[in-house]
Amino acid sequence: MMPKSLFDNTEIAFRLKSDSELERAYFLFKMISVEPFVRIGTAATKFALNLHLPVEGLIRSTVFDHFCGGVNEKDCMPVVDNLLNAGVFSVLDYSVEGKKEDAQFIKTAEKVNELTTFAKDKSAMPFSVFKPTGLGHIRIWKKVTNRETLSESEKKEWHDITERYEKVCKTASDCNISLLIDAEEYCMQEAADDLCERMMEKYNSEKAIVFNTLQCYRWDRLDYLKEQHAKAKEKGYKLGFKIVRGAYLEKENERAEEQNYPSPICESKAATDANFDAVMRYIFDNLDDISLFLGTHNEASSYLAMQIMEEKGISKDNSHMWFGQLYGMSDHLTFNIASEGYNVAKYIPFGPVKDVMPYLIRRAEENTSVAGQTNRELTLITKERKRRRL
Ligand SMILES: Cc1cc2nc3c(=O)[nH]c(=O)nc-3n(C[C@H](O)[C@H](O)[C@H](O)COP(=O)(O)OP(=O)(O)OC[C@H]3O[C@@H](n4cnc5c(N)ncnc54)[C@H](O)[C@@H]3O)c2cc1C
């Protein structure tokens, strides 16, 4: 069995980082390890951007360039090529979030379609990705989830959303590129799940083209997965799932308390971890029917996945199983896992600096609230700086 120290090799982990990039990463993680700094920095950045103050340069040279591939897909191409040289695949993620206008939703759908078509001829990019709220206003997703009556204009909005959603799935199917659909907030997720189920039935008859996401901090996800599996078996199509722990923890718990409904979130981190591993095991037990994209920076879960694969005799490059991490985080997992011959992909967010801010703020907050991860990044970077005698 692979030693657990597999992930400790910092020479492999940071092989794509120049000395100056490594120094920038060190400086950045030092900053975001200080919780008040992130809180104040986030507020000040939002304020400055709203007033159109010239802070984009500062954001770019710090947090943006570390976590994003660039402002457009062209900027990302050198990153994609470098990753492929290290055996790592790319998922280009047009990370414009929180938009309210139709024109933006149309633009995002077009961008996803363009990227999928582009990926068709680029072996470095086996997946496309999008967020449901990138294609339509969250207000409508929520109303449909809550089964509220829609006004005539809202019916038209929902119709347009589903049309865009269906189009990106059809493009993926035509291009034979798998499409990862991110999971978002609980209050709108059911409408997204229902639509995704329909798309899987339509496009996954032979293999998993359309992938939904299971947020395992939700205690109901294993039952949901089993239910989806039963339906897919009955109707004869394949399932694809990205599994993650979930990125909206504080918001979900606060909203449940405010609105007085039982929290959809597991009662503790340990319960989320157990749920994540149970969902993962269920998929490994049914890997012929369900493809897995394991979106995590958790070392124990990544190691467990490798262990299960070995026990079950699943080949490292089995096309039904992918590891995935976010650009700028957990390179020690990405590059060490890739160097062992497993399928690994990095999400590479890109987009105009201002529009990518919600994504960047989530990453900064996650790295402060998930105490272990920032310290782990800092320890690894420090080890590599020493090795390079910086
Ligand atoms: C490739 C990739 C794709 C992603 N896509 C999505 C997506 O579509 N949707 C989405 O929501 N997130 C997504 N994420 C983010 C993900 O959900 C996590 O926020 C992030 O990866 C941290 O979790 P972890 O598994 O890496 O590990 P860890 O650091 O071990 O776990 C941290 C997570 O545990 C959970 N947790 C922490 N404390 C508690 C507590 N007290 N009670 C219950 N649970 C707790 C939270 O989910 C927290 O984010 C993605 C991540 C990756 C790597």
Short mmCIF file of C-alpha atoms and ligand atoms in Angstrom, two decimals:
data_model
loop_
_atom_site.label_atom_id
_atom_site.label_comp_id
_atom_site.label_asym_id
_atom_site.label_seq_id
_atom_site.Cartn_x
_atom_site.Cartn_y
_atom_site.Cartn_z
CA MET A 1 0.00 0.00 0.00
CA MET A 2 1.09 3.52 -0.80
CA PRO A 3 2.75 5.21 2.20
CA LYS A 4 0.82 8.11 3.73
CA SER A 5 3.97 10.20 3.40
CA LEU A 6 3.23 10.16 -0.34
CA PHE A 7 1.72 13.63 0.01
CA ASP A 8 4.76 15.07 1.79
CA ASN A 9 6.97 15.33 -1.27
CA THR A 10 7.19 19.10 -1.69
CA GLU A 11 9.60 18.94 -4.60
CA ILE A 12 6.87 17.23 -6.65
CA ALA A 13 4.11 19.33 -5.07
CA PHE A 14 5.61 22.68 -6.08
CA ARG A 15 7.37 21.63 -9.25
CA LEU A 16 5.47 24.20 -11.31
CA LYS A 17 6.09 27.08 -8.92
CA SER A 18 9.05 29.40 -9.52
CA ASP A 19 10.87 30.71 -6.46
CA SER A 20 9.01 34.01 -6.66
CA GLU A 21 5.64 32.27 -7.00
CA LEU A 22 6.47 30.17 -3.97
CA GLU A 23 7.32 33.32 -2.02
CA ARG A 24 4.04 34.91 -3.09
CA ALA A 25 2.12 31.82 -1.97
CA TYR A 26 3.86 31.96 1.39
CA PHE A 27 3.01 35.63 1.85
CA LEU A 28 -0.60 35.03 0.77
CA PHE A 29 -1.31 32.10 3.08
CA LYS A 30 0.36 34.00 5.94
CA MET A 31 -2.11 36.84 5.33
CA ILE A 32 -5.21 34.71 5.05
CA SER A 33 -4.33 32.71 8.11
CA VAL A 34 -5.20 35.85 10.12
CA GLU A 35 -8.98 35.84 10.41
CA PRO A 36 -9.55 39.57 11.16
CA PHE A 37 -7.33 40.43 8.22
CA VAL A 38 -9.56 38.44 5.86
CA ARG A 39 -12.70 39.98 7.34
CA ILE A 40 -11.45 43.56 7.06
CA GLY A 41 -9.67 42.92 3.75
CA THR A 42 -12.83 41.44 2.23
CA ALA A 43 -14.99 44.38 3.29
CA ALA A 44 -12.40 46.94 2.13
CA THR A 45 -12.01 45.20 -1.24
CA LYS A 46 -15.78 45.10 -1.87
CA PHE A 47 -16.02 48.76 -0.91
CA ALA A 48 -13.09 49.78 -3.13
CA LEU A 49 -14.39 47.84 -6.12
CA ASN A 50 -17.86 49.36 -5.74
CA LEU A 51 -16.32 52.83 -5.76
CA HIS A 52 -14.25 51.87 -8.81
CA LEU A 53 -11.04 52.59 -6.92
CA PRO A 54 -7.94 51.30 -8.73
CA VAL A 55 -7.39 48.16 -6.64
CA GLU A 56 -7.55 45.56 -9.41
CA GLY A 57 -3.77 45.59 -9.85
CA LEU A 58 -3.28 44.85 -6.18
CA ILE A 59 -5.86 42.04 -6.22
CA ARG A 60 -4.32 40.56 -9.35
CA SER A 61 -0.80 40.48 -8.02
CA THR A 62 -1.84 38.81 -4.79
CA VAL A 63 -4.88 36.62 -4.36
CA PHE A 64 -6.17 36.59 -7.97
CA ASP A 65 -3.04 35.30 -9.69
CA HIS A 66 -2.62 32.64 -7.04
CA PHE A 67 -6.16 31.22 -7.25
CA CYS A 68 -7.10 32.02 -10.87
CA GLY A 69 -5.75 31.19 -14.30
CA GLY A 70 -6.39 34.70 -15.65
CA VAL A 71 -9.12 37.05 -16.82
CA ASN A 72 -9.90 35.03 -19.93
CA GLU A 73 -9.41 31.52 -21.23
CA LYS A 74 -6.41 32.56 -23.32
CA ASP A 75 -4.56 33.57 -20.15
CA CYS A 76 -5.22 30.07 -18.78
CA MET A 77 -3.63 28.18 -21.66
CA PRO A 78 -0.01 28.28 -20.40
CA VAL A 79 -1.31 27.00 -17.05
CA VAL A 80 -3.24 24.20 -18.80
CA ASP A 81 -0.15 23.18 -20.78
CA ASN A 82 2.15 23.23 -17.76
CA LEU A 83 -0.30 21.14 -15.75
CA LEU A 84 -0.56 18.58 -18.53
CA ASN A 85 3.24 18.26 -18.61
CA ALA A 86 2.99 17.27 -14.96
CA GLY A 87 0.23 14.74 -15.70
CA VAL A 88 -2.58 16.94 -14.39
CA PHE A 89 -5.75 17.74 -16.36
CA SER A 90 -7.66 21.02 -16.31
CA VAL A 91 -11.25 22.07 -15.80
CA LEU A 92 -11.63 25.68 -16.96
CA ASP A 93 -14.18 27.34 -14.72
CA TYR A 94 -15.70 30.64 -15.87
CA SER A 95 -16.22 31.84 -12.33
CA VAL A 96 -18.41 34.89 -12.79
CA GLU A 97 -20.93 34.77 -9.93
CA GLY A 98 -23.84 36.63 -8.40
CA LYS A 99 -25.08 38.19 -11.65
CA LYS A 100 -28.64 39.43 -12.00
CA GLU A 101 -29.16 40.24 -15.67
CA ASP A 102 -30.33 37.99 -18.47
CA ALA A 103 -27.54 39.23 -20.73
CA GLN A 104 -25.01 37.88 -18.24
CA PHE A 105 -26.72 34.49 -17.99
CA ILE A 106 -26.76 34.22 -21.77
CA LYS A 107 -23.09 35.17 -21.88
CA THR A 108 -22.16 32.57 -19.25
CA ALA A 109 -24.05 29.81 -21.09
CA GLU A 110 -22.31 30.79 -24.32
CA LYS A 111 -18.96 30.76 -22.57
CA VAL A 112 -19.59 27.24 -21.18
CA ASN A 113 -20.61 26.05 -24.65
CA GLU A 114 -17.50 27.63 -26.19
CA LEU A 115 -15.23 26.06 -23.61
CA THR A 116 -16.83 22.65 -24.06
CA THR A 117 -16.42 22.85 -27.82
CA PHE A 118 -12.83 23.97 -27.37
CA ALA A 119 -12.19 21.10 -24.93
CA LYS A 120 -13.29 18.60 -27.56
CA ASP A 121 -9.94 18.93 -29.34
CA LYS A 122 -7.84 19.42 -26.25
CA SER A 123 -6.94 16.25 -24.40
CA ALA A 124 -5.82 18.39 -21.44
CA MET A 125 -9.44 19.32 -20.72
CA PRO A 126 -11.68 16.26 -20.22
CA PHE A 127 -14.37 18.21 -18.32
CA SER A 128 -16.41 21.37 -18.54
CA VAL A 129 -18.14 22.96 -15.57
CA PHE A 130 -20.84 25.46 -14.62
CA LYS A 131 -22.93 26.71 -11.72
CA PRO A 132 -26.73 26.64 -12.06
CA THR A 133 -26.99 30.24 -10.80
CA GLY A 134 -24.61 31.22 -13.60
CA LEU A 135 -27.45 30.48 -16.00
CA GLY A 136 -30.31 32.14 -14.15
CA HIS A 137 -31.25 34.26 -11.18
CA ILE A 138 -31.14 32.48 -7.82
CA ARG A 139 -34.58 33.97 -7.02
CA ILE A 140 -36.17 31.76 -9.69
CA TRP A 141 -34.22 28.66 -8.64
CA LYS A 142 -35.46 29.21 -5.09
CA LYS A 143 -39.09 29.69 -6.14
CA VAL A 144 -39.04 26.51 -8.22
CA THR A 145 -37.42 24.62 -5.33
CA ASN A 146 -40.15 25.85 -2.98
CA ARG A 147 -42.84 25.04 -5.54
CA GLU A 148 -44.08 28.64 -5.44
CA THR A 149 -46.41 29.85 -8.16
CA LEU A 150 -44.50 31.72 -10.81
CA SER A 151 -45.81 34.89 -12.46
CA GLU A 152 -46.00 34.95 -16.26
CA SER A 153 -42.66 36.74 -16.55
CA GLU A 154 -41.08 34.33 -14.06
CA LYS A 155 -42.38 31.38 -16.08
CA LYS A 156 -40.61 32.85 -19.07
CA GLU A 157 -37.41 33.29 -17.02
CA TRP A 158 -37.58 29.66 -15.85
CA HIS A 159 -38.21 28.50 -19.39
CA ASP A 160 -35.10 30.39 -20.57
CA ILE A 161 -33.02 28.98 -17.72
CA THR A 162 -33.97 25.40 -18.53
CA GLU A 163 -33.30 26.02 -22.20
CA ARG A 164 -29.79 27.30 -21.43
CA TYR A 165 -29.22 24.40 -19.03
CA GLU A 166 -30.34 21.84 -21.62
CA LYS A 167 -28.17 23.47 -24.29
CA VAL A 168 -24.96 23.23 -22.25
CA CYS A 169 -25.71 19.56 -21.54
CA LYS A 170 -26.43 18.86 -25.21
CA THR A 171 -23.19 20.57 -26.25
CA ALA A 172 -21.28 18.41 -23.77
CA SER A 173 -22.93 15.30 -25.15
CA ASP A 174 -22.23 16.32 -28.78
CA CYS A 175 -18.57 16.97 -27.89
CA ASN A 176 -18.26 13.86 -25.72
CA ILE A 177 -16.95 16.02 -22.85
CA SER A 178 -18.13 15.36 -19.31
CA LEU A 179 -19.91 18.26 -17.68
CA LEU A 180 -19.56 18.93 -13.96
CA ILE A 181 -22.48 20.84 -12.47
CA ASP A 182 -21.59 22.55 -9.21
CA ALA A 183 -23.87 22.38 -6.19
CA GLU A 184 -24.80 25.61 -4.46
CA GLU A 185 -27.08 26.77 -1.69
CA TYR A 186 -29.62 24.41 -0.13
CA CYS A 187 -32.53 26.82 -0.76
CA MET A 188 -32.20 26.40 -4.54
CA GLN A 189 -30.56 23.01 -4.92
CA GLU A 190 -33.64 20.84 -5.37
CA ALA A 191 -34.65 22.58 -8.60
CA ALA A 192 -31.08 22.14 -9.87
CA ASP A 193 -31.04 18.46 -8.83
CA ASP A 194 -34.32 17.74 -10.59
CA LEU A 195 -33.14 19.33 -13.80
CA CYS A 196 -29.85 17.48 -13.60
CA GLU A 197 -31.63 14.17 -13.09
CA ARG A 198 -33.54 14.76 -16.33
CA MET A 199 -30.30 15.58 -18.15
CA MET A 200 -28.58 12.45 -16.88
CA GLU A 201 -31.48 10.37 -18.09
CA LYS A 202 -31.24 12.05 -21.48
CA TYR A 203 -27.47 12.15 -22.04
CA ASN A 204 -25.93 9.43 -19.86
CA SER A 205 -27.30 6.39 -21.62
CA GLU A 206 -23.84 5.04 -22.40
CA LYS A 207 -21.51 6.87 -20.05
CA ALA A 208 -21.54 9.69 -17.54
CA ILE A 209 -21.57 12.92 -19.53
CA VAL A 210 -23.59 14.95 -17.04
CA PHE A 211 -22.31 14.99 -13.44
CA ASN A 212 -24.25 16.42 -10.52
CA THR A 213 -22.54 17.37 -7.24
CA LEU A 214 -23.27 15.86 -3.83
CA GLN A 215 -22.43 18.12 -0.88
CA CYS A 216 -21.69 15.62 1.85
CA TYR A 217 -22.10 18.15 4.66
CA ARG A 218 -25.78 17.51 3.93
CA TRP A 219 -26.89 14.52 5.97
CA ASP A 220 -29.48 13.49 3.36
CA ARG A 221 -27.06 12.95 0.47
CA LEU A 222 -26.35 9.23 0.86
CA ASP A 223 -30.08 8.46 0.73
CA TYR A 224 -30.46 10.78 -2.24
CA LEU A 225 -27.60 8.97 -4.02
CA LYS A 226 -29.18 5.57 -3.39
CA GLU A 227 -32.50 6.83 -4.67
CA GLN A 228 -30.85 8.24 -7.81
CA HIS A 229 -29.03 4.96 -8.33
CA ALA A 230 -32.23 2.93 -8.12
CA LYS A 231 -33.95 5.20 -10.66
CA ALA A 232 -30.98 5.12 -13.06
CA LYS A 233 -30.80 1.33 -12.89
CA GLU A 234 -34.49 1.01 -13.54
CA LYS A 235 -34.41 3.38 -16.50
CA GLY A 236 -31.03 2.23 -17.79
CA TYR A 237 -28.70 5.21 -17.65
CA LYS A 238 -25.39 6.00 -15.96
CA LEU A 239 -24.78 8.45 -13.16
CA GLY A 240 -21.94 10.89 -12.67
CA PHE A 241 -21.29 12.58 -9.33
CA LYS A 242 -18.71 15.00 -8.08
CA ILE A 243 -18.59 14.64 -4.33
CA VAL A 244 -17.49 17.49 -2.08
CA ARG A 245 -18.01 18.39 1.55
CA GLY A 246 -19.73 21.70 0.80
CA ALA A 247 -18.76 25.34 0.72
CA TYR A 248 -21.65 27.23 2.33
CA LEU A 249 -21.54 25.83 5.85
CA GLU A 250 -21.94 28.99 7.92
CA LYS A 251 -24.57 30.49 5.63
CA GLU A 252 -26.67 27.30 5.71
CA ASN A 253 -26.61 26.94 9.47
CA GLU A 254 -27.40 30.63 9.97
CA ARG A 255 -30.28 30.57 7.47
CA ALA A 256 -31.81 27.43 9.02
CA GLU A 257 -31.71 29.06 12.43
CA GLU A 258 -33.08 32.38 11.20
CA GLN A 259 -35.93 30.76 9.28
CA ASN A 260 -36.56 28.13 11.89
CA TYR A 261 -36.17 24.90 9.92
CA PRO A 262 -33.93 21.94 10.81
CA SER A 263 -30.41 22.46 9.51
CA PRO A 264 -29.66 20.39 6.41
CA ILE A 265 -26.04 20.19 7.57
CA CYS A 266 -24.41 17.34 9.52
CA GLU A 267 -24.10 18.05 13.21
CA SER A 268 -20.28 18.09 13.28
CA LYS A 269 -17.20 18.01 11.09
CA ALA A 270 -16.71 14.36 12.07
CA ALA A 271 -20.24 13.54 10.86
CA THR A 272 -19.56 15.30 7.54
CA ASP A 273 -16.31 13.35 7.17
CA ALA A 274 -18.09 10.05 7.85
CA ASN A 275 -20.85 10.94 5.40
CA PHE A 276 -18.31 11.89 2.73
CA ASP A 277 -16.50 8.59 3.12
CA ALA A 278 -19.78 6.61 3.11
CA VAL A 279 -20.90 8.31 -0.12
CA MET A 280 -17.49 7.63 -1.65
CA ARG A 281 -17.60 3.96 -0.63
CA TYR A 282 -21.09 3.56 -2.08
CA ILE A 283 -19.88 4.90 -5.41
CA PHE A 284 -16.79 2.70 -5.43
CA ASP A 285 -19.08 -0.28 -4.77
CA ASN A 286 -21.05 0.69 -7.88
CA LEU A 287 -18.36 2.17 -10.10
CA ASP A 288 -19.72 0.50 -13.23
CA ASP A 289 -22.96 2.48 -12.82
CA ILE A 290 -21.65 5.66 -11.21
CA SER A 291 -18.62 7.74 -12.19
CA LEU A 292 -16.87 9.67 -9.46
CA PHE A 293 -15.11 13.03 -9.34
CA LEU A 294 -13.64 13.33 -5.86
CA GLY A 295 -13.46 17.08 -5.17
CA THR A 296 -11.52 17.37 -1.95
CA HIS A 297 -8.39 18.73 -0.33
CA ASN A 298 -8.74 16.33 2.57
CA GLU A 299 -5.70 14.07 2.83
CA ALA A 300 -7.46 11.26 4.71
CA SER A 301 -10.29 11.02 2.16
CA SER A 302 -7.86 11.13 -0.77
CA TYR A 303 -5.75 8.45 0.82
CA LEU A 304 -8.82 6.34 1.60
CA ALA A 305 -9.89 6.57 -2.04
CA MET A 306 -6.52 5.21 -3.16
CA GLN A 307 -6.72 2.48 -0.55
CA ILE A 308 -10.21 1.40 -1.66
CA MET A 309 -9.09 1.39 -5.30
CA GLU A 310 -6.18 -0.85 -4.44
CA GLU A 311 -8.35 -3.22 -2.34
CA LYS A 312 -10.91 -3.50 -5.11
CA GLY A 313 -8.33 -3.86 -7.86
CA ILE A 314 -9.55 -0.70 -9.61
CA SER A 315 -6.85 0.50 -11.98
CA LYS A 316 -5.35 3.90 -11.17
CA ASP A 317 -6.38 5.33 -14.52
CA ASN A 318 -9.92 3.91 -14.49
CA SER A 319 -11.93 6.44 -16.50
CA HIS A 320 -14.76 6.37 -13.95
CA MET A 321 -12.64 7.84 -11.18
CA TRP A 322 -11.07 11.30 -10.96
CA PHE A 323 -9.42 13.21 -8.14
CA GLY A 324 -9.91 16.99 -8.23
CA GLN A 325 -8.54 20.02 -6.44
CA LEU A 326 -8.80 23.77 -6.90
CA TYR A 327 -6.04 25.79 -8.54
CA GLY A 328 -3.83 27.40 -5.91
CA MET A 329 -4.67 24.87 -3.22
CA SER A 330 -3.38 21.48 -2.13
CA ASP A 331 -0.74 21.08 -4.81
CA HIS A 332 0.83 18.44 -2.58
CA LEU A 333 -2.22 16.24 -3.28
CA THR A 334 -2.60 17.08 -6.97
CA PHE A 335 0.96 16.54 -8.11
CA ASN A 336 1.81 13.61 -5.86
CA ILE A 337 -1.40 11.80 -6.82
CA ALA A 338 -0.69 12.51 -10.51
CA SER A 339 2.87 11.27 -10.21
CA GLU A 340 1.47 7.93 -9.00
CA GLY A 341 -0.54 7.62 -12.21
CA TYR A 342 -4.09 8.44 -11.03
CA ASN A 343 -6.50 10.68 -12.95
CA VAL A 344 -6.33 14.17 -11.44
CA ALA A 345 -7.82 17.46 -12.56
CA LYS A 346 -7.49 21.00 -11.30
CA TYR A 347 -10.40 23.46 -11.42
CA ILE A 348 -8.96 26.65 -12.92
CA PRO A 349 -11.24 29.61 -12.25
CA PHE A 350 -11.01 32.61 -14.54
CA GLY A 351 -12.94 35.77 -15.35
CA PRO A 352 -12.80 39.54 -14.85
CA VAL A 353 -11.27 40.35 -11.47
CA LYS A 354 -14.39 42.04 -10.10
CA ASP A 355 -16.70 39.20 -11.13
CA VAL A 356 -14.49 36.49 -9.65
CA MET A 357 -14.47 38.19 -6.23
CA PRO A 358 -17.26 36.04 -4.67
CA TYR A 359 -15.21 32.95 -5.57
CA LEU A 360 -12.02 34.46 -4.16
CA ILE A 361 -13.75 35.56 -0.97
CA ARG A 362 -15.07 32.00 -0.46
CA ARG A 363 -11.53 30.64 -0.84
CA ALA A 364 -10.09 33.19 1.58
CA GLU A 365 -12.83 32.52 4.13
CA GLU A 366 -12.53 28.77 3.69
CA ASN A 367 -8.82 28.99 4.35
CA THR A 368 -9.40 30.86 7.58
CA SER A 369 -12.35 28.82 8.84
CA VAL A 370 -10.86 25.48 7.83
CA ALA A 371 -8.03 26.02 10.27
CA GLY A 372 -6.01 22.97 9.29
CA GLN A 373 -5.66 23.76 5.63
CA THR A 374 -3.85 27.08 5.80
CA ASN A 375 -1.43 25.80 8.37
CA ARG A 376 -0.84 22.76 6.24
CA GLU A 377 -0.17 24.92 3.15
CA LEU A 378 2.23 27.08 5.17
CA THR A 379 4.09 24.08 6.58
CA LEU A 380 4.52 22.57 3.12
CA ILE A 381 5.63 25.86 1.54
CA THR A 382 8.08 26.43 4.39
CA LYS A 383 9.51 22.95 3.87
CA GLU A 384 9.95 23.63 0.15
CA ARG A 385 11.51 27.07 0.76
CA LYS A 386 14.06 25.37 3.01
CA ARG A 387 14.72 22.66 0.45
CA ARG A 388 15.34 25.35 -2.17
CA ARG A 389 17.36 27.37 0.37
CA LEU A 390 15.24 30.48 -0.24
C1 LIG B 1 -12.62 20.26 -7.27
C2 LIG B 1 -13.54 20.88 -6.25
C3 LIG B 1 -14.83 21.22 -6.63
C4 LIG B 1 -15.71 21.80 -5.68
N1 LIG B 1 -17.01 22.04 -6.03
C5 LIG B 1 -17.90 22.44 -5.09
C6 LIG B 1 -19.28 22.56 -5.37
O1 LIG B 1 -19.74 22.31 -6.47
N2 LIG B 1 -20.11 22.96 -4.36
C7 LIG B 1 -19.65 23.23 -3.10
O2 LIG B 1 -20.45 23.56 -2.22
N3 LIG B 1 -18.33 23.14 -2.82
C8 LIG B 1 -17.45 22.75 -3.76
N4 LIG B 1 -16.12 22.62 -3.44
C9 LIG B 1 -15.63 23.09 -2.13
C10 LIG B 1 -15.79 22.02 -1.07
O3 LIG B 1 -17.16 21.85 -0.80
C11 LIG B 1 -15.11 22.34 0.26
O4 LIG B 1 -15.49 23.61 0.71
C12 LIG B 1 -13.64 22.33 0.29
O5 LIG B 1 -13.10 21.46 -0.65
C13 LIG B 1 -13.13 21.95 1.68
O6 LIG B 1 -13.47 20.60 2.02
P1 LIG B 1 -12.44 19.40 1.91
O7 LIG B 1 -13.12 18.15 1.53
O8 LIG B 1 -11.33 19.81 1.04
O9 LIG B 1 -11.87 19.13 3.34
P2 LIG B 1 -11.87 19.55 4.83
O10 LIG B 1 -10.98 20.73 4.96
O11 LIG B 1 -11.52 18.34 5.62
O12 LIG B 1 -13.34 19.93 5.22
C14 LIG B 1 -13.84 21.21 5.38
C15 LIG B 1 -15.32 21.10 5.14
O13 LIG B 1 -15.93 20.27 6.14
C16 LIG B 1 -17.23 20.73 6.41
N5 LIG B 1 -17.30 21.15 7.83
C17 LIG B 1 -16.42 21.91 8.51
N6 LIG B 1 -16.83 22.11 9.78
C18 LIG B 1 -18.02 21.48 9.90
C19 LIG B 1 -18.96 21.36 10.98
N7 LIG B 1 -18.76 21.92 12.16
N8 LIG B 1 -20.08 20.64 10.76
C20 LIG B 1 -20.32 20.06 9.56
N9 LIG B 1 -19.46 20.14 8.51
C21 LIG B 1 -18.33 20.85 8.67
C22 LIG B 1 -17.47 21.92 5.48
O14 LIG B 1 -18.08 21.43 4.32
C23 LIG B 1 -16.06 22.41 5.18
O15 LIG B 1 -15.97 23.10 3.95
C24 LIG B 1 -15.25 22.05 -4.36
C25 LIG B 1 -13.96 21.69 -4.01
C26 LIG B 1 -13.10 21.10 -4.90
C27 LIG B 1 -11.74 20.71 -4.46
#
